[in-house]
Amino acid sequence: LTGTNEILITAQDIGSIHAYSDTALVNITVNNDQPVISDLPLLTLNEDDTLYLDLNDYISDYGTPDWNIQWTIAGNENVFVTFNNGVATVTSVENWNGVEIVGLTATDDDVFNPLSTTVAMTINVEPVNDIPLVDAGEDQTYTIMHDQNPNTNTVEVTLSGIGEDIDGDALEYHWTDGLDTLSAYPQHTL
């Protein structure tokens, strides 16, 4: 019954056939209510992981179905949030950890007067110990002569490796020949 409606009223004496009618115009408009976001949980995920949150569990809007709510995020620097049918996908910058508070906005689908609500959403990205990177250096090829001459029967091989840890942790090195540890240093001479 939204819009302008003509309402008819009729009065009649009991037992009489005489009646009188009149009409009144009634204009009914729908007031668009602002979406309401209930208390969001603290979001915690490990660095380099992905977290999913169904925001449909935290939104109510009398005039807009949950799936028609438009979600946006603002104020983010190190976390990223995308939305699909009310489900938020949360990620972060690679190898970043820390806490970021962002603005989460829900906007209803009213064509003439869309209303929005913005709340703070806290995202906690926990650090993880990343696997260090290591490079054993260039491959090397040597030829040893078997001529009983000690000067030509041996060859000096220098292994030169390098390692890096994105977390800044101190590294231990172990050169092995498959069975035995040859050295615990980045450079080693055989």
mmCIF file with all atom_site columns, C-alpha atoms in Angstrom:
data_model
loop_
_atom_site.group_PDB
_atom_site.id
_atom_site.type_symbol
_atom_site.label_atom_id
_atom_site.label_alt_id
_atom_site.label_comp_id
_atom_site.label_asym_id
_atom_site.label_entity_id
_atom_site.label_seq_id
_atom_site.pdbx_PDB_ins_code
_atom_site.Cartn_x
_atom_site.Cartn_y
_atom_site.Cartn_z
_atom_site.occupancy
_atom_site.B_iso_or_equiv
_atom_site.pdbx_formal_charge
_atom_site.auth_seq_id
_atom_site.auth_comp_id
_atom_site.auth_asym_id
_atom_site.auth_atom_id
_atom_site.pdbx_PDB_model_num
ATOM 1   C CA . LEU A 1 1   ? 0.000   0.000   0.000   1.00 0.00 ? 1   LEU A CA 1
ATOM 2   C CA . THR A 1 2   ? 2.882   2.444   -0.468  1.00 0.00 ? 2   THR A CA 1
ATOM 3   C CA . GLY A 1 3   ? 2.147   5.616   -2.409  1.00 0.00 ? 3   GLY A CA 1
ATOM 4   C CA . THR A 1 4   ? -1.149  7.486   -2.578  1.00 0.00 ? 4   THR A CA 1
ATOM 5   C CA . ASN A 1 5   ? -4.253  5.390   -1.901  1.00 0.00 ? 5   ASN A CA 1
ATOM 6   C CA . GLU A 1 6   ? -7.933  6.327   -2.052  1.00 0.00 ? 6   GLU A CA 1
ATOM 7   C CA . ILE A 1 7   ? -9.791  4.917   0.935   1.00 0.00 ? 7   ILE A CA 1
ATOM 8   C CA . LEU A 1 8   ? -13.605 4.728   0.830   1.00 0.00 ? 8   LEU A CA 1
ATOM 9   C CA . ILE A 1 9   ? -15.765 4.965   3.961   1.00 0.00 ? 9   ILE A CA 1
ATOM 10  C CA . THR A 1 10  ? -19.476 4.280   3.964   1.00 0.00 ? 10  THR A CA 1
ATOM 11  C CA . ALA A 1 11  ? -22.023 5.072   6.757   1.00 0.00 ? 11  ALA A CA 1
ATOM 12  C CA . GLN A 1 12  ? -25.469 3.506   6.801   1.00 0.00 ? 12  GLN A CA 1
ATOM 13  C CA . ASP A 1 13  ? -28.361 3.485   9.266   1.00 0.00 ? 13  ASP A CA 1
ATOM 14  C CA . ILE A 1 14  ? -28.986 0.015   10.624  1.00 0.00 ? 14  ILE A CA 1
ATOM 15  C CA . GLY A 1 15  ? -31.943 -1.450  8.850   1.00 0.00 ? 15  GLY A CA 1
ATOM 16  C CA . SER A 1 16  ? -31.991 1.334   6.251   1.00 0.00 ? 16  SER A CA 1
ATOM 17  C CA . ILE A 1 17  ? -31.052 1.258   2.623   1.00 0.00 ? 17  ILE A CA 1
ATOM 18  C CA . HIS A 1 18  ? -29.749 4.799   2.736   1.00 0.00 ? 18  HIS A CA 1
ATOM 19  C CA . ALA A 1 19  ? -26.000 5.207   2.938   1.00 0.00 ? 19  ALA A CA 1
ATOM 20  C CA . TYR A 1 20  ? -23.468 7.926   2.474   1.00 0.00 ? 20  TYR A CA 1
ATOM 21  C CA . SER A 1 21  ? -19.897 7.420   1.257   1.00 0.00 ? 21  SER A CA 1
ATOM 22  C CA . ASP A 1 22  ? -16.824 9.586   1.204   1.00 0.00 ? 22  ASP A CA 1
ATOM 23  C CA . THR A 1 23  ? -13.191 9.064   0.232   1.00 0.00 ? 23  THR A CA 1
ATOM 24  C CA . ALA A 1 24  ? -9.961  10.151  1.791   1.00 0.00 ? 24  ALA A CA 1
ATOM 25  C CA . LEU A 1 25  ? -6.536  10.144  0.188   1.00 0.00 ? 25  LEU A CA 1
ATOM 26  C CA . VAL A 1 26  ? -3.868  8.419   2.259   1.00 0.00 ? 26  VAL A CA 1
ATOM 27  C CA . ASN A 1 27  ? -0.235  8.828   1.290   1.00 0.00 ? 27  ASN A CA 1
ATOM 28  C CA . ILE A 1 28  ? 2.051   6.101   2.647   1.00 0.00 ? 28  ILE A CA 1
ATOM 29  C CA . THR A 1 29  ? 5.813   6.418   2.298   1.00 0.00 ? 29  THR A CA 1
ATOM 30  C CA . VAL A 1 30  ? 8.427   3.951   3.432   1.00 0.00 ? 30  VAL A CA 1
ATOM 31  C CA . ASN A 1 31  ? 11.174  5.341   5.614   1.00 0.00 ? 31  ASN A CA 1
ATOM 32  C CA . ASN A 1 32  ? 14.539  3.810   4.699   1.00 0.00 ? 32  ASN A CA 1
ATOM 33  C CA . ASP A 1 33  ? 16.235  2.494   7.813   1.00 0.00 ? 33  ASP A CA 1
ATOM 34  C CA . GLN A 1 34  ? 19.989  2.528   8.188   1.00 0.00 ? 34  GLN A CA 1
ATOM 35  C CA . PRO A 1 35  ? 21.719  -0.877  8.140   1.00 0.00 ? 35  PRO A CA 1
ATOM 36  C CA . VAL A 1 36  ? 22.811  -2.122  11.563  1.00 0.00 ? 36  VAL A CA 1
ATOM 37  C CA . ILE A 1 37  ? 26.108  -3.969  11.988  1.00 0.00 ? 37  ILE A CA 1
ATOM 38  C CA . SER A 1 38  ? 26.255  -5.978  15.215  1.00 0.00 ? 38  SER A CA 1
ATOM 39  C CA . ASP A 1 39  ? 29.469  -6.490  17.183  1.00 0.00 ? 39  ASP A CA 1
ATOM 40  C CA . LEU A 1 40  ? 32.137  -7.949  14.944  1.00 0.00 ? 40  LEU A CA 1
ATOM 41  C CA . PRO A 1 41  ? 34.661  -10.401 16.378  1.00 0.00 ? 41  PRO A CA 1
ATOM 42  C CA . LEU A 1 42  ? 38.373  -9.596  16.510  1.00 0.00 ? 42  LEU A CA 1
ATOM 43  C CA . LEU A 1 43  ? 39.705  -11.091 13.304  1.00 0.00 ? 43  LEU A CA 1
ATOM 44  C CA . THR A 1 44  ? 42.958  -13.019 13.726  1.00 0.00 ? 44  THR A CA 1
ATOM 45  C CA . LEU A 1 45  ? 44.878  -14.770 10.994  1.00 0.00 ? 45  LEU A CA 1
ATOM 46  C CA . ASN A 1 46  ? 48.449  -15.915 10.489  1.00 0.00 ? 46  ASN A CA 1
ATOM 47  C CA . GLU A 1 47  ? 50.717  -13.906 8.220   1.00 0.00 ? 47  GLU A CA 1
ATOM 48  C CA . ASP A 1 48  ? 50.410  -15.030 4.578   1.00 0.00 ? 48  ASP A CA 1
ATOM 49  C CA . ASP A 1 49  ? 47.110  -16.850 5.327   1.00 0.00 ? 49  ASP A CA 1
ATOM 50  C CA . THR A 1 50  ? 43.521  -16.069 4.308   1.00 0.00 ? 50  THR A CA 1
ATOM 51  C CA . LEU A 1 51  ? 40.525  -15.594 6.621   1.00 0.00 ? 51  LEU A CA 1
ATOM 52  C CA . TYR A 1 52  ? 36.844  -15.742 5.625   1.00 0.00 ? 52  TYR A CA 1
ATOM 53  C CA . LEU A 1 53  ? 34.059  -14.006 7.578   1.00 0.00 ? 53  LEU A CA 1
ATOM 54  C CA . ASP A 1 54  ? 30.361  -14.233 6.679   1.00 0.00 ? 54  ASP A CA 1
ATOM 55  C CA . LEU A 1 55  ? 29.204  -10.665 7.313   1.00 0.00 ? 55  LEU A CA 1
ATOM 56  C CA . ASN A 1 56  ? 25.587  -11.707 6.700   1.00 0.00 ? 56  ASN A CA 1
ATOM 57  C CA . ASP A 1 57  ? 25.678  -12.990 10.285  1.00 0.00 ? 57  ASP A CA 1
ATOM 58  C CA . TYR A 1 58  ? 26.370  -9.448  11.549  1.00 0.00 ? 58  TYR A CA 1
ATOM 59  C CA . ILE A 1 59  ? 24.069  -7.233  9.411   1.00 0.00 ? 59  ILE A CA 1
ATOM 60  C CA . SER A 1 60  ? 20.396  -6.373  9.615   1.00 0.00 ? 60  SER A CA 1
ATOM 61  C CA . ASP A 1 61  ? 18.420  -3.993  7.432   1.00 0.00 ? 61  ASP A CA 1
ATOM 62  C CA . TYR A 1 62  ? 14.641  -4.016  7.327   1.00 0.00 ? 62  TYR A CA 1
ATOM 63  C CA . GLY A 1 63  ? 14.377  -3.011  3.671   1.00 0.00 ? 63  GLY A CA 1
ATOM 64  C CA . THR A 1 64  ? 17.403  -4.729  2.130   1.00 0.00 ? 64  THR A CA 1
ATOM 65  C CA . PRO A 1 65  ? 18.138  -8.457  1.993   1.00 0.00 ? 65  PRO A CA 1
ATOM 66  C CA . ASP A 1 66  ? 21.587  -9.370  3.339   1.00 0.00 ? 66  ASP A CA 1
ATOM 67  C CA . TRP A 1 67  ? 22.882  -10.394 -0.091  1.00 0.00 ? 67  TRP A CA 1
ATOM 68  C CA . ASN A 1 68  ? 22.069  -6.916  -1.503  1.00 0.00 ? 68  ASN A CA 1
ATOM 69  C CA . ILE A 1 69  ? 24.139  -5.027  1.076   1.00 0.00 ? 69  ILE A CA 1
ATOM 70  C CA . GLN A 1 70  ? 27.182  -3.398  -0.529  1.00 0.00 ? 70  GLN A CA 1
ATOM 71  C CA . TRP A 1 71  ? 30.333  -3.725  1.589   1.00 0.00 ? 71  TRP A CA 1
ATOM 72  C CA . THR A 1 72  ? 33.403  -1.488  1.394   1.00 0.00 ? 72  THR A CA 1
ATOM 73  C CA . ILE A 1 73  ? 36.558  -1.020  3.437   1.00 0.00 ? 73  ILE A CA 1
ATOM 74  C CA . ALA A 1 74  ? 38.659  2.087   4.101   1.00 0.00 ? 74  ALA A CA 1
ATOM 75  C CA . GLY A 1 75  ? 41.806  2.977   5.993   1.00 0.00 ? 75  GLY A CA 1
ATOM 76  C CA . ASN A 1 76  ? 43.642  -0.228  5.198   1.00 0.00 ? 76  ASN A CA 1
ATOM 77  C CA . GLU A 1 77  ? 47.374  -0.180  4.462   1.00 0.00 ? 77  GLU A CA 1
ATOM 78  C CA . ASN A 1 78  ? 48.619  -3.718  5.039   1.00 0.00 ? 78  ASN A CA 1
ATOM 79  C CA . VAL A 1 79  ? 45.439  -5.794  4.926   1.00 0.00 ? 79  VAL A CA 1
ATOM 80  C CA . PHE A 1 80  ? 43.146  -6.425  1.987   1.00 0.00 ? 80  PHE A CA 1
ATOM 81  C CA . VAL A 1 81  ? 39.469  -7.301  2.163   1.00 0.00 ? 81  VAL A CA 1
ATOM 82  C CA . THR A 1 82  ? 37.294  -8.354  -0.758  1.00 0.00 ? 82  THR A CA 1
ATOM 83  C CA . PHE A 1 83  ? 33.577  -9.137  -0.620  1.00 0.00 ? 83  PHE A CA 1
ATOM 84  C CA . ASN A 1 84  ? 31.422  -11.712 -2.376  1.00 0.00 ? 84  ASN A CA 1
ATOM 85  C CA . ASN A 1 85  ? 27.733  -12.056 -1.412  1.00 0.00 ? 85  ASN A CA 1
ATOM 86  C CA . GLY A 1 86  ? 28.472  -10.755 2.069   1.00 0.00 ? 86  GLY A CA 1
ATOM 87  C CA . VAL A 1 87  ? 31.481  -12.987 2.710   1.00 0.00 ? 87  VAL A CA 1
ATOM 88  C CA . ALA A 1 88  ? 34.669  -11.057 3.456   1.00 0.00 ? 88  ALA A CA 1
ATOM 89  C CA . THR A 1 89  ? 38.009  -12.513 2.338   1.00 0.00 ? 89  THR A CA 1
ATOM 90  C CA . VAL A 1 90  ? 40.856  -11.082 4.434   1.00 0.00 ? 90  VAL A CA 1
ATOM 91  C CA . THR A 1 91  ? 44.550  -11.242 3.465   1.00 0.00 ? 91  THR A CA 1
ATOM 92  C CA . SER A 1 92  ? 47.628  -9.143  4.196   1.00 0.00 ? 92  SER A CA 1
ATOM 93  C CA . VAL A 1 93  ? 50.779  -7.905  2.561   1.00 0.00 ? 93  VAL A CA 1
ATOM 94  C CA . GLU A 1 94  ? 53.215  -10.827 2.218   1.00 0.00 ? 94  GLU A CA 1
ATOM 95  C CA . ASN A 1 95  ? 55.302  -11.360 5.376   1.00 0.00 ? 95  ASN A CA 1
ATOM 96  C CA . TRP A 1 96  ? 53.558  -8.471  7.199   1.00 0.00 ? 96  TRP A CA 1
ATOM 97  C CA . ASN A 1 97  ? 52.235  -8.923  10.716  1.00 0.00 ? 97  ASN A CA 1
ATOM 98  C CA . GLY A 1 98  ? 50.608  -6.553  13.193  1.00 0.00 ? 98  GLY A CA 1
ATOM 99  C CA . VAL A 1 99  ? 47.244  -5.017  14.009  1.00 0.00 ? 99  VAL A CA 1
ATOM 100 C CA . GLU A 1 100 ? 45.261  -2.814  11.649  1.00 0.00 ? 100 GLU A CA 1
ATOM 101 C CA . ILE A 1 101 ? 41.942  -1.120  12.418  1.00 0.00 ? 101 ILE A CA 1
ATOM 102 C CA . VAL A 1 102 ? 39.893  -0.398  9.311   1.00 0.00 ? 102 VAL A CA 1
ATOM 103 C CA . GLY A 1 103 ? 36.515  1.148   8.565   1.00 0.00 ? 103 GLY A CA 1
ATOM 104 C CA . LEU A 1 104 ? 33.915  -1.361  7.384   1.00 0.00 ? 104 LEU A CA 1
ATOM 105 C CA . THR A 1 105 ? 30.885  0.176   5.648   1.00 0.00 ? 105 THR A CA 1
ATOM 106 C CA . ALA A 1 106 ? 27.551  -1.466  4.808   1.00 0.00 ? 106 ALA A CA 1
ATOM 107 C CA . THR A 1 107 ? 25.278  0.379   2.330   1.00 0.00 ? 107 THR A CA 1
ATOM 108 C CA . ASP A 1 108 ? 21.671  -0.642  1.645   1.00 0.00 ? 108 ASP A CA 1
ATOM 109 C CA . ASP A 1 109 ? 20.135  -0.893  -1.837  1.00 0.00 ? 109 ASP A CA 1
ATOM 110 C CA . ASP A 1 110 ? 17.587  1.949   -1.605  1.00 0.00 ? 110 ASP A CA 1
ATOM 111 C CA . VAL A 1 111 ? 17.600  3.576   -5.063  1.00 0.00 ? 111 VAL A CA 1
ATOM 112 C CA . PHE A 1 112 ? 16.564  7.072   -3.950  1.00 0.00 ? 112 PHE A CA 1
ATOM 113 C CA . ASN A 1 113 ? 18.192  7.388   -0.550  1.00 0.00 ? 113 ASN A CA 1
ATOM 114 C CA . PRO A 1 114 ? 20.804  4.697   0.143   1.00 0.00 ? 114 PRO A CA 1
ATOM 115 C CA . LEU A 1 115 ? 21.964  4.708   3.746   1.00 0.00 ? 115 LEU A CA 1
ATOM 116 C CA . SER A 1 116 ? 25.245  3.452   5.174   1.00 0.00 ? 116 SER A CA 1
ATOM 117 C CA . THR A 1 117 ? 26.710  2.412   8.483   1.00 0.00 ? 117 THR A CA 1
ATOM 118 C CA . THR A 1 118 ? 30.447  2.323   9.224   1.00 0.00 ? 118 THR A CA 1
ATOM 119 C CA . VAL A 1 119 ? 32.081  0.482   12.113  1.00 0.00 ? 119 VAL A CA 1
ATOM 120 C CA . ALA A 1 120 ? 35.672  -0.179  13.125  1.00 0.00 ? 120 ALA A CA 1
ATOM 121 C CA . MET A 1 121 ? 36.957  -3.664  12.346  1.00 0.00 ? 121 MET A CA 1
ATOM 122 C CA . THR A 1 122 ? 40.181  -4.873  14.013  1.00 0.00 ? 122 THR A CA 1
ATOM 123 C CA . ILE A 1 123 ? 42.360  -7.291  12.057  1.00 0.00 ? 123 ILE A CA 1
ATOM 124 C CA . ASN A 1 124 ? 45.236  -8.989  13.869  1.00 0.00 ? 124 ASN A CA 1
ATOM 125 C CA . VAL A 1 125 ? 47.858  -10.669 11.658  1.00 0.00 ? 125 VAL A CA 1
ATOM 126 C CA . GLU A 1 126 ? 50.022  -13.031 13.720  1.00 0.00 ? 126 GLU A CA 1
ATOM 127 C CA . PRO A 1 127 ? 53.691  -13.538 12.784  1.00 0.00 ? 127 PRO A CA 1
ATOM 128 C CA . VAL A 1 128 ? 54.934  -16.923 11.592  1.00 0.00 ? 128 VAL A CA 1
ATOM 129 C CA . ASN A 1 129 ? 58.492  -18.163 11.304  1.00 0.00 ? 129 ASN A CA 1
ATOM 130 C CA . ASP A 1 130 ? 59.148  -18.143 7.566   1.00 0.00 ? 130 ASP A CA 1
ATOM 131 C CA . ILE A 1 131 ? 61.418  -20.742 6.008   1.00 0.00 ? 131 ILE A CA 1
ATOM 132 C CA . PRO A 1 132 ? 64.849  -19.275 5.214   1.00 0.00 ? 132 PRO A CA 1
ATOM 133 C CA . LEU A 1 133 ? 66.097  -19.092 1.647   1.00 0.00 ? 133 LEU A CA 1
ATOM 134 C CA . VAL A 1 134 ? 69.453  -20.623 0.718   1.00 0.00 ? 134 VAL A CA 1
ATOM 135 C CA . ASP A 1 135 ? 71.609  -20.638 -2.402  1.00 0.00 ? 135 ASP A CA 1
ATOM 136 C CA . ALA A 1 136 ? 74.487  -23.165 -2.632  1.00 0.00 ? 136 ALA A CA 1
ATOM 137 C CA . GLY A 1 137 ? 76.257  -21.080 -5.279  1.00 0.00 ? 137 GLY A CA 1
ATOM 138 C CA . GLU A 1 138 ? 77.320  -22.013 -8.778  1.00 0.00 ? 138 GLU A CA 1
ATOM 139 C CA . ASP A 1 139 ? 77.775  -25.656 -9.772  1.00 0.00 ? 139 ASP A CA 1
ATOM 140 C CA . GLN A 1 140 ? 81.452  -26.609 -10.102 1.00 0.00 ? 140 GLN A CA 1
ATOM 141 C CA . THR A 1 141 ? 83.244  -29.278 -12.147 1.00 0.00 ? 141 THR A CA 1
ATOM 142 C CA . TYR A 1 142 ? 86.838  -30.481 -11.516 1.00 0.00 ? 142 TYR A CA 1
ATOM 143 C CA . THR A 1 143 ? 88.955  -33.230 -13.029 1.00 0.00 ? 143 THR A CA 1
ATOM 144 C CA . ILE A 1 144 ? 91.420  -35.240 -10.920 1.00 0.00 ? 144 ILE A CA 1
ATOM 145 C CA . MET A 1 145 ? 94.310  -37.058 -12.614 1.00 0.00 ? 145 MET A CA 1
ATOM 146 C CA . HIS A 1 146 ? 95.085  -40.529 -11.223 1.00 0.00 ? 146 HIS A CA 1
ATOM 147 C CA . ASP A 1 147 ? 98.810  -40.474 -11.856 1.00 0.00 ? 147 ASP A CA 1
ATOM 148 C CA . GLN A 1 148 ? 100.198 -41.007 -8.344  1.00 0.00 ? 148 GLN A CA 1
ATOM 149 C CA . ASN A 1 149 ? 101.396 -37.389 -8.297  1.00 0.00 ? 149 ASN A CA 1
ATOM 150 C CA . PRO A 1 150 ? 100.092 -35.681 -5.096  1.00 0.00 ? 150 PRO A CA 1
ATOM 151 C CA . ASN A 1 151 ? 100.004 -32.337 -6.912  1.00 0.00 ? 151 ASN A CA 1
ATOM 152 C CA . THR A 1 152 ? 97.605  -33.574 -9.590  1.00 0.00 ? 152 THR A CA 1
ATOM 153 C CA . ASN A 1 153 ? 95.722  -36.252 -7.596  1.00 0.00 ? 153 ASN A CA 1
ATOM 154 C CA . THR A 1 154 ? 93.839  -33.697 -5.476  1.00 0.00 ? 154 THR A CA 1
ATOM 155 C CA . VAL A 1 155 ? 91.794  -30.608 -6.162  1.00 0.00 ? 155 VAL A CA 1
ATOM 156 C CA . GLU A 1 156 ? 90.701  -27.846 -3.841  1.00 0.00 ? 156 GLU A CA 1
ATOM 157 C CA . VAL A 1 157 ? 86.945  -27.136 -4.039  1.00 0.00 ? 157 VAL A CA 1
ATOM 158 C CA . THR A 1 158 ? 85.519  -24.062 -2.329  1.00 0.00 ? 158 THR A CA 1
ATOM 159 C CA . LEU A 1 159 ? 81.830  -24.168 -1.587  1.00 0.00 ? 159 LEU A CA 1
ATOM 160 C CA . SER A 1 160 ? 80.282  -20.740 -1.208  1.00 0.00 ? 160 SER A CA 1
ATOM 161 C CA . GLY A 1 161 ? 76.677  -20.579 -0.071  1.00 0.00 ? 161 GLY A CA 1
ATOM 162 C CA . ILE A 1 162 ? 74.449  -17.785 1.103   1.00 0.00 ? 162 ILE A CA 1
ATOM 163 C CA . GLY A 1 163 ? 71.276  -17.764 3.161   1.00 0.00 ? 163 GLY A CA 1
ATOM 164 C CA . GLU A 1 164 ? 68.610  -15.211 4.011   1.00 0.00 ? 164 GLU A CA 1
ATOM 165 C CA . ASP A 1 165 ? 65.791  -15.157 6.544   1.00 0.00 ? 165 ASP A CA 1
ATOM 166 C CA . ILE A 1 166 ? 62.953  -12.690 5.941   1.00 0.00 ? 166 ILE A CA 1
ATOM 167 C CA . ASP A 1 167 ? 62.289  -12.631 9.701   1.00 0.00 ? 167 ASP A CA 1
ATOM 168 C CA . GLY A 1 168 ? 65.890  -11.608 10.454  1.00 0.00 ? 168 GLY A CA 1
ATOM 169 C CA . ASP A 1 169 ? 66.626  -14.780 12.440  1.00 0.00 ? 169 ASP A CA 1
ATOM 170 C CA . ALA A 1 170 ? 70.249  -15.960 12.758  1.00 0.00 ? 170 ALA A CA 1
ATOM 171 C CA . LEU A 1 171 ? 70.904  -18.919 10.461  1.00 0.00 ? 171 LEU A CA 1
ATOM 172 C CA . GLU A 1 172 ? 72.878  -22.116 10.913  1.00 0.00 ? 172 GLU A CA 1
ATOM 173 C CA . TYR A 1 173 ? 74.519  -23.701 7.868   1.00 0.00 ? 173 TYR A CA 1
ATOM 174 C CA . HIS A 1 174 ? 75.280  -27.399 7.270   1.00 0.00 ? 174 HIS A CA 1
ATOM 175 C CA . TRP A 1 175 ? 77.088  -28.643 4.175   1.00 0.00 ? 175 TRP A CA 1
ATOM 176 C CA . THR A 1 176 ? 76.588  -32.390 3.772   1.00 0.00 ? 176 THR A CA 1
ATOM 177 C CA . ASP A 1 177 ? 77.622  -34.924 1.172   1.00 0.00 ? 177 ASP A CA 1
ATOM 178 C CA . GLY A 1 178 ? 74.398  -36.840 1.700   1.00 0.00 ? 178 GLY A CA 1
ATOM 179 C CA . LEU A 1 179 ? 75.647  -38.775 4.728   1.00 0.00 ? 179 LEU A CA 1
ATOM 180 C CA . ASP A 1 180 ? 78.103  -36.692 6.704   1.00 0.00 ? 180 ASP A CA 1
ATOM 181 C CA . THR A 1 181 ? 78.131  -33.049 7.779   1.00 0.00 ? 181 THR A CA 1
ATOM 182 C CA . LEU A 1 182 ? 81.110  -31.389 6.125   1.00 0.00 ? 182 LEU A CA 1
ATOM 183 C CA . SER A 1 183 ? 80.818  -27.907 7.621   1.00 0.00 ? 183 SER A CA 1
ATOM 184 C CA . ALA A 1 184 ? 78.587  -25.591 9.640   1.00 0.00 ? 184 ALA A CA 1
ATOM 185 C CA . TYR A 1 185 ? 79.696  -22.398 7.860   1.00 0.00 ? 185 TYR A CA 1
ATOM 186 C CA . PRO A 1 186 ? 78.437  -20.695 4.692   1.00 0.00 ? 186 PRO A CA 1
ATOM 187 C CA . GLN A 1 187 ? 81.863  -21.167 2.996   1.00 0.00 ? 187 GLN A CA 1
ATOM 188 C CA . HIS A 1 188 ? 83.772  -24.446 3.101   1.00 0.00 ? 188 HIS A CA 1
ATOM 189 C CA . THR A 1 189 ? 86.840  -25.789 1.340   1.00 0.00 ? 189 THR A CA 1
ATOM 190 C CA . LEU A 1 190 ? 87.116  -29.500 0.594   1.00 0.00 ? 190 LEU A CA 1
#
